[in-house]
Short mmCIF file of C-alpha atoms and ligand atoms in Angstrom, two decimals:
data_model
loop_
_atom_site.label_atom_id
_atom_site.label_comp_id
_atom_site.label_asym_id
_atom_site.label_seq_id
_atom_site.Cartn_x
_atom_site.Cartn_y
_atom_site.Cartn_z
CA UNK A 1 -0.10 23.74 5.63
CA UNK A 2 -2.67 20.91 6.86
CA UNK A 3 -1.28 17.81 7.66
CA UNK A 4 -2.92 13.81 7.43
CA UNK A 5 -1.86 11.55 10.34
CA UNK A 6 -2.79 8.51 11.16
CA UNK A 7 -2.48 7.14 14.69
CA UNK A 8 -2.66 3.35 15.20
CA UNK A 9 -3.25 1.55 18.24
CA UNK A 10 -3.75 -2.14 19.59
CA UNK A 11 -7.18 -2.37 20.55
CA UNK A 12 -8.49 -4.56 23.60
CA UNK A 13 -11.84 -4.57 23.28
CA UNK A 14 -13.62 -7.22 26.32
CA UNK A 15 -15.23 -10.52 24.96
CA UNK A 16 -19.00 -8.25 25.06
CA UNK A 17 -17.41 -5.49 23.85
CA UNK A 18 -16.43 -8.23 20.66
CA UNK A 19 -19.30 -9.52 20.74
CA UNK A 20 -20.87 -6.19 18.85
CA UNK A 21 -17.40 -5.01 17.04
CA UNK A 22 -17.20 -8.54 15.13
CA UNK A 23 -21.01 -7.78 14.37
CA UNK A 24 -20.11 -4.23 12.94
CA UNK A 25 -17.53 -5.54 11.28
CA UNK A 26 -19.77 -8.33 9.87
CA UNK A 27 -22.65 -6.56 8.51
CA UNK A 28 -19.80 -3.83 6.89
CA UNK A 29 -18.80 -6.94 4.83
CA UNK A 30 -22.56 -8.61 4.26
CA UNK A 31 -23.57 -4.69 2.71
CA UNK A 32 -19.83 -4.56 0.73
CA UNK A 33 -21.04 -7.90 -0.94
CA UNK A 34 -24.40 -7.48 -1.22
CA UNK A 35 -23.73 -3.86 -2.67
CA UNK A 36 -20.97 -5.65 -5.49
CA UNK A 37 -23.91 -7.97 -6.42
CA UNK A 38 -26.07 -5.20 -7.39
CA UNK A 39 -23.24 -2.81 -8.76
CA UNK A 40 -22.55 -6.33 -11.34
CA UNK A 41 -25.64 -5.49 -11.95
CA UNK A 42 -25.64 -2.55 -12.56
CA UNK A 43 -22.55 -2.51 -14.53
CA UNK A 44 -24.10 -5.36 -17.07
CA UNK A 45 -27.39 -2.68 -17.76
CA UNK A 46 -24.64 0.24 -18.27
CA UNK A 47 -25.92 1.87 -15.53
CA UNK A 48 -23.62 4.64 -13.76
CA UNK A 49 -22.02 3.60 -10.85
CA UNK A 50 -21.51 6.35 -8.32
CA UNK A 51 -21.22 7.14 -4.45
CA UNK A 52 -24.28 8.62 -4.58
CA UNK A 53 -25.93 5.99 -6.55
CA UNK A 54 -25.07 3.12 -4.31
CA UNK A 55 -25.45 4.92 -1.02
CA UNK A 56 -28.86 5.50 -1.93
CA UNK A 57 -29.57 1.63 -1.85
CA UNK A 58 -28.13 1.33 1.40
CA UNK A 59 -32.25 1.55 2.86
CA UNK A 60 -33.33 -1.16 0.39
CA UNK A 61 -31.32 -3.58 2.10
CA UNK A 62 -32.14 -2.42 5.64
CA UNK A 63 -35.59 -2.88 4.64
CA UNK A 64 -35.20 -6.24 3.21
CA UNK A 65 -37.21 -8.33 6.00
CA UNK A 66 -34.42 -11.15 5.14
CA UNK A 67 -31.75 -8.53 6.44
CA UNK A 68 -33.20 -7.85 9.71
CA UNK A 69 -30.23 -7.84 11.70
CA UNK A 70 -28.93 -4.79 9.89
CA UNK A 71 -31.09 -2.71 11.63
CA UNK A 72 -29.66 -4.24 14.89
CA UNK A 73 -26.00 -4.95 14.08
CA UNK A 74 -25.01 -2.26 12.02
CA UNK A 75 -23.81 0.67 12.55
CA UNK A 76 -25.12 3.63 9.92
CA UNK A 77 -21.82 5.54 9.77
CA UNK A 78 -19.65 2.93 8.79
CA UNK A 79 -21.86 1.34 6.43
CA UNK A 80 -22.07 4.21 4.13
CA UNK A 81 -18.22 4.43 4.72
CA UNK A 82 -17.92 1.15 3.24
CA UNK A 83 -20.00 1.52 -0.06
CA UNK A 84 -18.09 4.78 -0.66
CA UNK A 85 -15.04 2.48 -0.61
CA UNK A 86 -16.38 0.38 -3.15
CA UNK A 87 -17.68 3.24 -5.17
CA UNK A 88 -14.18 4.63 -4.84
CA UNK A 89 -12.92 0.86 -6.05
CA UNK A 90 -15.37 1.41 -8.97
CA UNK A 91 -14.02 4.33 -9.69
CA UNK A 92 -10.19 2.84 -9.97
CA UNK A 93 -11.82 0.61 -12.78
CA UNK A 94 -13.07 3.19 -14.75
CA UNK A 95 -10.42 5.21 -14.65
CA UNK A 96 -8.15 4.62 -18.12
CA UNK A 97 -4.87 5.72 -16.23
CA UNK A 98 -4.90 3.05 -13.70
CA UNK A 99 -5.68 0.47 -16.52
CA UNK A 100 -2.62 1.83 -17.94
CA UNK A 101 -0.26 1.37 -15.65
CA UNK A 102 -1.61 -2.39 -14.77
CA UNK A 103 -0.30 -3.08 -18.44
CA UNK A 104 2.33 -1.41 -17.95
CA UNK A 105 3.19 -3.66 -15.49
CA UNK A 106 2.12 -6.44 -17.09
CA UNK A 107 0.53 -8.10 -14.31
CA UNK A 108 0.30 -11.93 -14.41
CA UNK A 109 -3.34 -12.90 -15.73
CA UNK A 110 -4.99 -14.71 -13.36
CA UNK A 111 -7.78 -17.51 -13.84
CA UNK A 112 -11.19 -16.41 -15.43
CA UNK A 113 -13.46 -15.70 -13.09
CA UNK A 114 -17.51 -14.86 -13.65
CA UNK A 115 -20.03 -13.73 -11.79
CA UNK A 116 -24.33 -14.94 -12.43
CA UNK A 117 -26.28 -12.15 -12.54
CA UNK A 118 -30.01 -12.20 -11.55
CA UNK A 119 -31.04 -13.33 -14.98
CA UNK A 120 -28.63 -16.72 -15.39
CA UNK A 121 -26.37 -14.37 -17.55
CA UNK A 122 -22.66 -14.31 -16.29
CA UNK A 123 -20.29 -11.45 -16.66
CA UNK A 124 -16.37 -12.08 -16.62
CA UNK A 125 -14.79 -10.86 -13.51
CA UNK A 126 -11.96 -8.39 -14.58
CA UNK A 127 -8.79 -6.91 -13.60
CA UNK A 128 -9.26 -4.28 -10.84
CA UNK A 129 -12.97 -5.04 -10.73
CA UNK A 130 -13.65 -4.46 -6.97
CA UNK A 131 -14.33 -8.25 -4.85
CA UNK A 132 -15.58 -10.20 -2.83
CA UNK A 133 -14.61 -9.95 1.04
CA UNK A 134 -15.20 -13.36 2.73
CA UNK A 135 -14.96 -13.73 6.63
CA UNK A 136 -12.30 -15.92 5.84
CA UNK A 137 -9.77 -13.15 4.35
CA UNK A 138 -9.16 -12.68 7.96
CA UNK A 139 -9.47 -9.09 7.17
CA UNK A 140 -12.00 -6.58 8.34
CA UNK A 141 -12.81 -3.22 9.39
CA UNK A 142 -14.94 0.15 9.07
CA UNK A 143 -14.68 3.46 9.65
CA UNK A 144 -16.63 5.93 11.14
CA UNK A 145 -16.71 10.14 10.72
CA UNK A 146 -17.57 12.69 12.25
CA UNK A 147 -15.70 11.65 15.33
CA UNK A 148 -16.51 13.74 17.91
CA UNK A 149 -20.30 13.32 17.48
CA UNK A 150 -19.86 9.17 18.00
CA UNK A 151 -16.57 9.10 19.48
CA UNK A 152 -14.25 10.48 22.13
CA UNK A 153 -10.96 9.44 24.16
CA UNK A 154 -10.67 9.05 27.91
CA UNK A 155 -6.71 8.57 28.10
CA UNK A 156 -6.14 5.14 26.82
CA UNK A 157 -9.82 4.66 26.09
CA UNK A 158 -11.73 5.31 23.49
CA UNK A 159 -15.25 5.40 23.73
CA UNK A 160 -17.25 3.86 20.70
CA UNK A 161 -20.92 3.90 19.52
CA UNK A 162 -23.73 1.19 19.33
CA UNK A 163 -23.41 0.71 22.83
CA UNK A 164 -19.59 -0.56 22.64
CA UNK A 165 -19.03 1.77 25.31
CA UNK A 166 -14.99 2.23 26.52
CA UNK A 167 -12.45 0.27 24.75
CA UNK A 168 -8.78 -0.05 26.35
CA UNK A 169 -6.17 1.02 23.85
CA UNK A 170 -2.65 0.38 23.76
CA UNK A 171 -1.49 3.61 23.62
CA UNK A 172 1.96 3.81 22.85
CA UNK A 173 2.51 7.47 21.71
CA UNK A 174 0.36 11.21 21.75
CA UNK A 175 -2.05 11.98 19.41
CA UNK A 176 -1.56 15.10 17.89
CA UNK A 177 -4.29 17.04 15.91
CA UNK A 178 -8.14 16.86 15.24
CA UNK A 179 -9.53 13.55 15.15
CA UNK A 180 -10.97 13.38 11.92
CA UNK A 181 -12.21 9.35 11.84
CA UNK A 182 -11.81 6.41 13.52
CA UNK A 183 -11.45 2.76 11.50
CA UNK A 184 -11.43 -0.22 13.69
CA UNK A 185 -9.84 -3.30 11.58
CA UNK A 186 -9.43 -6.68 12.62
CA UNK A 187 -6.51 -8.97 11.42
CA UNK A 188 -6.51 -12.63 11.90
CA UNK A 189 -8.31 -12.54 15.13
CA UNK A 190 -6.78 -9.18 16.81
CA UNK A 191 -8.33 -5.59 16.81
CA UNK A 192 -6.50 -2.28 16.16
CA UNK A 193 -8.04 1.08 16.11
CA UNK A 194 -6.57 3.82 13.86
CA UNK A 195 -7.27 7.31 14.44
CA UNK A 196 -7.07 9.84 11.27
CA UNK A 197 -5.69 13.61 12.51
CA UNK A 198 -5.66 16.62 10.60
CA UNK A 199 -3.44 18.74 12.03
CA UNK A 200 -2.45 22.86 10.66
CA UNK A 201 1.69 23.27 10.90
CA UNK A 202 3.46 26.18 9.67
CA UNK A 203 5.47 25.27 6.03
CA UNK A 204 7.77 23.76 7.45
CA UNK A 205 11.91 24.50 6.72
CA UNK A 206 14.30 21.57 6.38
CA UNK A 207 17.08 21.41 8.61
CA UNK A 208 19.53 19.81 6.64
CA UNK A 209 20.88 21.36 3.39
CA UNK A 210 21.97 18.33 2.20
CA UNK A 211 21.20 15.95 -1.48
CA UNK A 212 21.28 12.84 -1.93
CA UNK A 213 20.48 10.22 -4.71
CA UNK A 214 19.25 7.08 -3.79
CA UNK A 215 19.41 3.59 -6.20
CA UNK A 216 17.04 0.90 -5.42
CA UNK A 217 17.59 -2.78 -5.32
CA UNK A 218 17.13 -6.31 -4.59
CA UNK A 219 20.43 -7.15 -3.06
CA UNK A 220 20.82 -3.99 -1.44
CA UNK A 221 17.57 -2.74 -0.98
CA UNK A 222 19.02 1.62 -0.91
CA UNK A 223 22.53 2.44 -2.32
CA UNK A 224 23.24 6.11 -1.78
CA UNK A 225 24.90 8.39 -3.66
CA UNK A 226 26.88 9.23 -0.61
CA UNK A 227 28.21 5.22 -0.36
CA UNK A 228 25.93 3.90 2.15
CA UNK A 229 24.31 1.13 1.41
CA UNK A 230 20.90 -0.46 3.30
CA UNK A 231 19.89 -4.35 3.71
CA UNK A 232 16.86 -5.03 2.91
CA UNK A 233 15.10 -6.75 5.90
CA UNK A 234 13.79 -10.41 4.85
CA UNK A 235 10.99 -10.81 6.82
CA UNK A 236 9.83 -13.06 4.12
CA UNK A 237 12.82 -15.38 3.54
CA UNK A 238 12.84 -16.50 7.36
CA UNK A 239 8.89 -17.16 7.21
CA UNK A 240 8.64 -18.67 3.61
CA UNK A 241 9.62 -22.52 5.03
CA UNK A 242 7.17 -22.03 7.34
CA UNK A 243 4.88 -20.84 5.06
CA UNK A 244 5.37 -23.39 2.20
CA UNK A 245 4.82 -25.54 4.53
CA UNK A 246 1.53 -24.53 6.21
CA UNK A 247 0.12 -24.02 2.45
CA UNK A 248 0.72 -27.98 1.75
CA UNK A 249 -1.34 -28.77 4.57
CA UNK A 250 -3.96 -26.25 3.89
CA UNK A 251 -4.45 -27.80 0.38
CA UNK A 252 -5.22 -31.49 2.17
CA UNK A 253 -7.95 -30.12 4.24
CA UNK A 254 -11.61 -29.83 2.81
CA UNK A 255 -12.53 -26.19 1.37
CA UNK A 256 -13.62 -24.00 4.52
CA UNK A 257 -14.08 -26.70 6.48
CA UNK A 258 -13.44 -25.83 10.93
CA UNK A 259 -9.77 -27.59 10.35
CA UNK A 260 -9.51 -25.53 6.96
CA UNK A 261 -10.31 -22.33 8.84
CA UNK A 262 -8.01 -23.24 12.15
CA UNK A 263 -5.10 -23.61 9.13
CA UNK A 264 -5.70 -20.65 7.16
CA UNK A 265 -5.63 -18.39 10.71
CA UNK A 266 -2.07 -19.62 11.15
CA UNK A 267 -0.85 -18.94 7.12
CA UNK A 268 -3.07 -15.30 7.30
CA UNK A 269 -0.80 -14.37 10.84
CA UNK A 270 2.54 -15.04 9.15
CA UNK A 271 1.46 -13.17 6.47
CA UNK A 272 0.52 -10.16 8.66
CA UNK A 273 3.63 -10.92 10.48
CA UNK A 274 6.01 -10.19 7.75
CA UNK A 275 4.08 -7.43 6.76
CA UNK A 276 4.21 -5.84 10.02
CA UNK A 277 7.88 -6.42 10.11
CA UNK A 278 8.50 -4.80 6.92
CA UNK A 279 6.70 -1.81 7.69
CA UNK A 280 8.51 -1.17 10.83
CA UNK A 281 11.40 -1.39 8.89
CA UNK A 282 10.85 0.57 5.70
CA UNK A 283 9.59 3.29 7.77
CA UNK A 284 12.91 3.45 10.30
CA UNK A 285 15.02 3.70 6.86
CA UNK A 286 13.00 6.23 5.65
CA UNK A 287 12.27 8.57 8.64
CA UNK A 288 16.37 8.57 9.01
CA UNK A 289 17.25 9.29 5.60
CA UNK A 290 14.24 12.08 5.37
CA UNK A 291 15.74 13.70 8.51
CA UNK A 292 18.90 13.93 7.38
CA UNK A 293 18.77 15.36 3.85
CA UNK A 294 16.32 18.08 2.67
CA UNK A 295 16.68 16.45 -1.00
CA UNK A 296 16.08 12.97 -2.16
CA UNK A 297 16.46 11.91 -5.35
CA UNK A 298 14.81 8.15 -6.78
CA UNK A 299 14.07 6.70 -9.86
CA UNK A 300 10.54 7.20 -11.25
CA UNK A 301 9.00 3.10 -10.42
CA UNK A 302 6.30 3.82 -12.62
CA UNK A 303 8.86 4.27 -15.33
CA UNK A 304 11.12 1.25 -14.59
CA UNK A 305 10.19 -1.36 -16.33
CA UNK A 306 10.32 -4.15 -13.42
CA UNK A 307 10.62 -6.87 -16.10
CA UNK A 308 13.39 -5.02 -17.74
CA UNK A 309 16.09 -7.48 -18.60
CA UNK A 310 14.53 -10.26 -15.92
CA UNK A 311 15.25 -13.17 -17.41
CA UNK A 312 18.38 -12.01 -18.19
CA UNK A 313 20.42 -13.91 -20.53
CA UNK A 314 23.57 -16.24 -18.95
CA UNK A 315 26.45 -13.26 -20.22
CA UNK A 316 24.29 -9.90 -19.14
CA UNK A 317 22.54 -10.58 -16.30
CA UNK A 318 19.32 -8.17 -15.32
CA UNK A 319 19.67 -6.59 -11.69
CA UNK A 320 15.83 -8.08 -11.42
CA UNK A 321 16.63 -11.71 -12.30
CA UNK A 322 16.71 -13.15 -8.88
CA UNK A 323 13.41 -11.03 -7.97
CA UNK A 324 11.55 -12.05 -10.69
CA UNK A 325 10.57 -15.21 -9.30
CA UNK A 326 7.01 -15.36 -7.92
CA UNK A 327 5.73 -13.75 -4.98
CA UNK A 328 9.57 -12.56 -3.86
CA UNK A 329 9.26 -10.08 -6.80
CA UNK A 330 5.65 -9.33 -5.91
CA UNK A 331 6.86 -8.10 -1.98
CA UNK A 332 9.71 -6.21 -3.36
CA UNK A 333 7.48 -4.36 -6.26
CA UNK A 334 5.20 -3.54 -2.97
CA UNK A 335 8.62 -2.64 -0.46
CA UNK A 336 9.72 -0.35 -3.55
CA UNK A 337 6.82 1.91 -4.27
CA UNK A 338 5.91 1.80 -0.03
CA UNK A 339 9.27 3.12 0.54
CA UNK A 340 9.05 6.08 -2.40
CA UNK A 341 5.62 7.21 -0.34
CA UNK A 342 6.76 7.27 3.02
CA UNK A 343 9.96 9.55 1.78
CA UNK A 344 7.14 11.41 -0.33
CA UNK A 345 5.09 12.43 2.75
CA UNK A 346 7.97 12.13 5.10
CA UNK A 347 10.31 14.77 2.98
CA UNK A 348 6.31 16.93 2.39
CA UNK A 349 6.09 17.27 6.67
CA UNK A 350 9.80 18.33 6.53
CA UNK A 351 10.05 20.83 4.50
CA UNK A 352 12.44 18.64 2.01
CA UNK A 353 11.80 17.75 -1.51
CA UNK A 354 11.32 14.24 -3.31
CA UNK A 355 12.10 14.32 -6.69
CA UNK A 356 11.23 11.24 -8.93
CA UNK A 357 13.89 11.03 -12.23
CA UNK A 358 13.62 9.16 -15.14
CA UNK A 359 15.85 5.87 -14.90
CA UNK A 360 17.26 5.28 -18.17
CA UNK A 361 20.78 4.98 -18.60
CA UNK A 362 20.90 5.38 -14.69
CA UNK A 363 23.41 2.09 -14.61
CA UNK A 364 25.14 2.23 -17.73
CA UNK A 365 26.25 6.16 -16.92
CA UNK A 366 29.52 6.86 -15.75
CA UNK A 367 29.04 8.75 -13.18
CA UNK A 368 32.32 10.70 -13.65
CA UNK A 369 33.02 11.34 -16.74
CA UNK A 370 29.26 10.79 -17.84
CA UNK A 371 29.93 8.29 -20.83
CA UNK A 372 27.26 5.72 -21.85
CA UNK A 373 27.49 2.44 -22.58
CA UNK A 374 26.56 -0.55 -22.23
CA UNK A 375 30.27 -2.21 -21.50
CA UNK A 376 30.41 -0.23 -18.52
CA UNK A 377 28.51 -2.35 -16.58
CA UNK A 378 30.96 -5.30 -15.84
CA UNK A 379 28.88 -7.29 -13.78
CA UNK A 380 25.85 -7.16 -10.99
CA UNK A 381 28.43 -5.37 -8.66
CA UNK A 382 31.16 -3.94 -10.61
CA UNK A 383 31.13 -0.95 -12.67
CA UNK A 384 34.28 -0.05 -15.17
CA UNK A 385 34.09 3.00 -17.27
CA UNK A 386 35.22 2.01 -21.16
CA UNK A 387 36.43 5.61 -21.48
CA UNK A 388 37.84 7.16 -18.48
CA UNK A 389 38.58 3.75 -16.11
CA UNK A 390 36.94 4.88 -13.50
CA UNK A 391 35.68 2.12 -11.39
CA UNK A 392 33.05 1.87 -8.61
CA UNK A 393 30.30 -0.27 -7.26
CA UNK A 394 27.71 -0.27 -9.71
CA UNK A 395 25.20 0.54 -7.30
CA UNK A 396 26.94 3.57 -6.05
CA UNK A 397 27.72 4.75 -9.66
CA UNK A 398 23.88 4.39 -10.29
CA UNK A 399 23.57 6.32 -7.06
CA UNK A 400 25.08 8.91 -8.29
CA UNK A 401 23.65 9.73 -11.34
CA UNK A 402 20.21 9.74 -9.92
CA UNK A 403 21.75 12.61 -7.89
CA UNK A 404 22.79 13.89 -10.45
CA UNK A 405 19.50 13.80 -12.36
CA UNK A 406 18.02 15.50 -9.79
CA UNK A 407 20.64 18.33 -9.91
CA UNK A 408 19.87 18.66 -13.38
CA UNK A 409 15.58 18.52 -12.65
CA UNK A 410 16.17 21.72 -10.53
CA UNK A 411 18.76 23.89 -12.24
CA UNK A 412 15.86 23.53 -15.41
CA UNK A 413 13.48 24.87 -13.14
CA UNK A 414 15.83 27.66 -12.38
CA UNK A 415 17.28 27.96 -9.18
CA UNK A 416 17.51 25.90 -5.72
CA UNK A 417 13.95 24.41 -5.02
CA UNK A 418 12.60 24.83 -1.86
CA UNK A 419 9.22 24.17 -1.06
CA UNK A 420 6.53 21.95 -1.82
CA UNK A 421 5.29 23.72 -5.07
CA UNK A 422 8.36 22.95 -7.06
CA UNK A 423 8.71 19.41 -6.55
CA UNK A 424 5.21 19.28 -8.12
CA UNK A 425 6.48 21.25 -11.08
CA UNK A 426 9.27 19.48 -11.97
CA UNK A 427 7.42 16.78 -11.30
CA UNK A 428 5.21 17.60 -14.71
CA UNK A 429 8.16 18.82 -16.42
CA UNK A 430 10.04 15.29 -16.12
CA UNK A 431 6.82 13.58 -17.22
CA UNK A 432 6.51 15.99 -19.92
CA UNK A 433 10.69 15.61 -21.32
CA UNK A 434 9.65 11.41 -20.79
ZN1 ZN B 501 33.98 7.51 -17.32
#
């Protein structure tokens, strides 16, 4: 079975060595924006917006005597790389599932915004439409194939085209594999390099025989069905005084102005900052509880409804109220579905099996004598059975059942699963009984 790593690293590249990267990384974002300009255009005339389509216009732009420094400060590689992202981003518009789930979702609308085509025409920015990168975003980066004809490593250097030369790398662990590409990002103001492996492994066998279920939530971020329960880390909580604050000031200072910019560098690091933190995090909780059990069992996100009983009325209160508001609910939605694809991939290199169930009745289920109803559900934390008086933390109960769910996916697929093949099965057959 092949396997997808990716291998990231602290970059230190020197201040000439910068010099070119933040030029790379410049004209990567100059083609991505020059390229949406013509794909509005495109998209207003109906035209079909492909790969192959836009790559093709790459030379039209090189050739552009106003763009002469693409020919200079570009690097060929990485600029195809990026249109193919945006044809890729195109390609997330068009597609009618991904629309789906946005309203699904039910995404807050934001503000109108339009874009003025070549003729004085505008055409209404929509949902999922790829955007706009600006310099500003503190967020750049490209990527380059075909790494051993450009590229190679010299212990904890790599050595990068267009005359970059040997770039220090914090290398903090082996890379194992074939070096497949190389992106080089930079976040408010410092460099990483990632390296993408491909690597053959034998299928792998789990070496734990254990189940477990696993309920999601705000307060406690993983309840298992085996009564452990997980904190979620609030890297946001600690930062969002901070944060508030740096946003007031940022809204005093003129539009992209030098004091504008110095501000938004500060609010764009704490933002990267809590990210960063969260990662760590989500993937510690995850690589432990991958290790240890060869099946997981979660709820299906892309069934739950997130606003599900969010405003939650004063006697039943929703298990979302709380997150509901604003961006908190926004990081957790992200924390949530992050989490379910790191056990995905984690539980696919192990051997182990993920298996997504369907979370209705999840919390209203007794997990022991397997009545439903609402009544069960005394409050956030308490769970009473009506019937049999069996009482638990509702979180555990829920637990449970997903387990139990699970059970229930494989014995309809007939026998113990083991493998990757069956997870995708009953994968289908839960969407299919949904
Ligand atoms: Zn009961």
């Amino acid at each position: 079975m092949k396997i997808n790593k990716a291998y990231k690293f602290r970059l230190e590249p020197n201040v000439e060595q910068q010099v070119i990267l933040n030029n790379l990384v410049g004209s990567a974002r100059f083609v991505w924006n020059q390229m949406l300009a013509m794909s509005f255009e495109m998209f207003a005339n109906n035209e079909f917006i492909n790969a192959t389509n836009l790559v093709n216009k790459i030379m039209d732009l090189k050739n552009n005597p106003d763009f002469e420094f693409l020919k200079s400060h570009s690097n060929a590689v990485s600029l195809q790389q990026k249109v193919r992202d945006l044809a890729s981003a195109w390609s997330r518009f068009f597609d009618p599932k991904v629309h789906a789930r946005l309203k699904e979702n039910k995404k807050k609308i934001r503000k109108l915004k339009f874009f003025k085509l070549a003729d004085g025409t505008e055409i209404q920015l929509r949902p999922l439409m790829p955007r706009f990168k600006r310099k500003s975003d503190g967020c750049d980066s490209i990527r380059l194939v075909q790494f051993d004809k450009y590229c190679r490593i010299e212990g904890n250097r790599v050595k990068l085209p267009n005359g970059i030369g040997l770039v220090k790398f914090r290398k903090s662990q082996d890379i194992i594999g074939t070096i497949k590409n190389v992106t080089i990002s930079k976040k408010s103001g410092r460099w990483s390099v990632s390296f993408g492996c491909e690597r053959e492994i034998e299928n792998p066998i789990h070496p734990s025989k254990t189940a477990i279920g696993i309920d999601l939530g705000i307060t406690k971020l993983i309840s298992t069905s085996d009564g452990q329960y997980i904190k979620p880390k609030n890297s946001f909580k600690s930062n969002q005084v901070k944060l508030a604050k740096l946003q007031r000031q940022l809204s005093r200072k003129v539009l992209f102005s030098q004091n504008w910019q110095k501000q938004n560098r500060k609010i764009q690091k704490i933002h990267h900052h809590i990210a960063n933190i969260r990662h760590d995090y989500l993937h510690k909780i995850t690589t432990n509880i991958s290790k240890n059990h060869a099946m997981i069992v979660v709820e299906n996100l892309k069934v739950v409804n997130m606003s599900q009983s969010a405003s939650g009325s004063a006697v039943q209160h929703g298990r979302n109220v709380k997150a509901k508001s604003g961006l908190n609910k926004l990081i957790l939605d992200q924390g949530w579905g992050m989490m379910v694809d790191m056990l995905e991939y984690k539980q696919h290199w192990q051997g182990g099996l993920l298996i997504k169930i369907n979370p209705r009745y999840t919390s209203q289920t007794c997990s022991q004598c397997q009545h439903i109803a609402k009544e069960n559900r005394r409050s956030q934390a308490r769970f009473e059975c009506v019937k049999c008086r069996y009482v638990a933390n509702a979180d555990f109960n829920a637990a449970r059942n997903i387990l139990a769910a699970g059970h229930a996916v494989l014995s309809a697929e007939g026998g113990c699963g083991k493998g990757r093949p069956m997870k995708q099965k009953t994968c289908g057959l839960r969407e299919k009984a949904t």
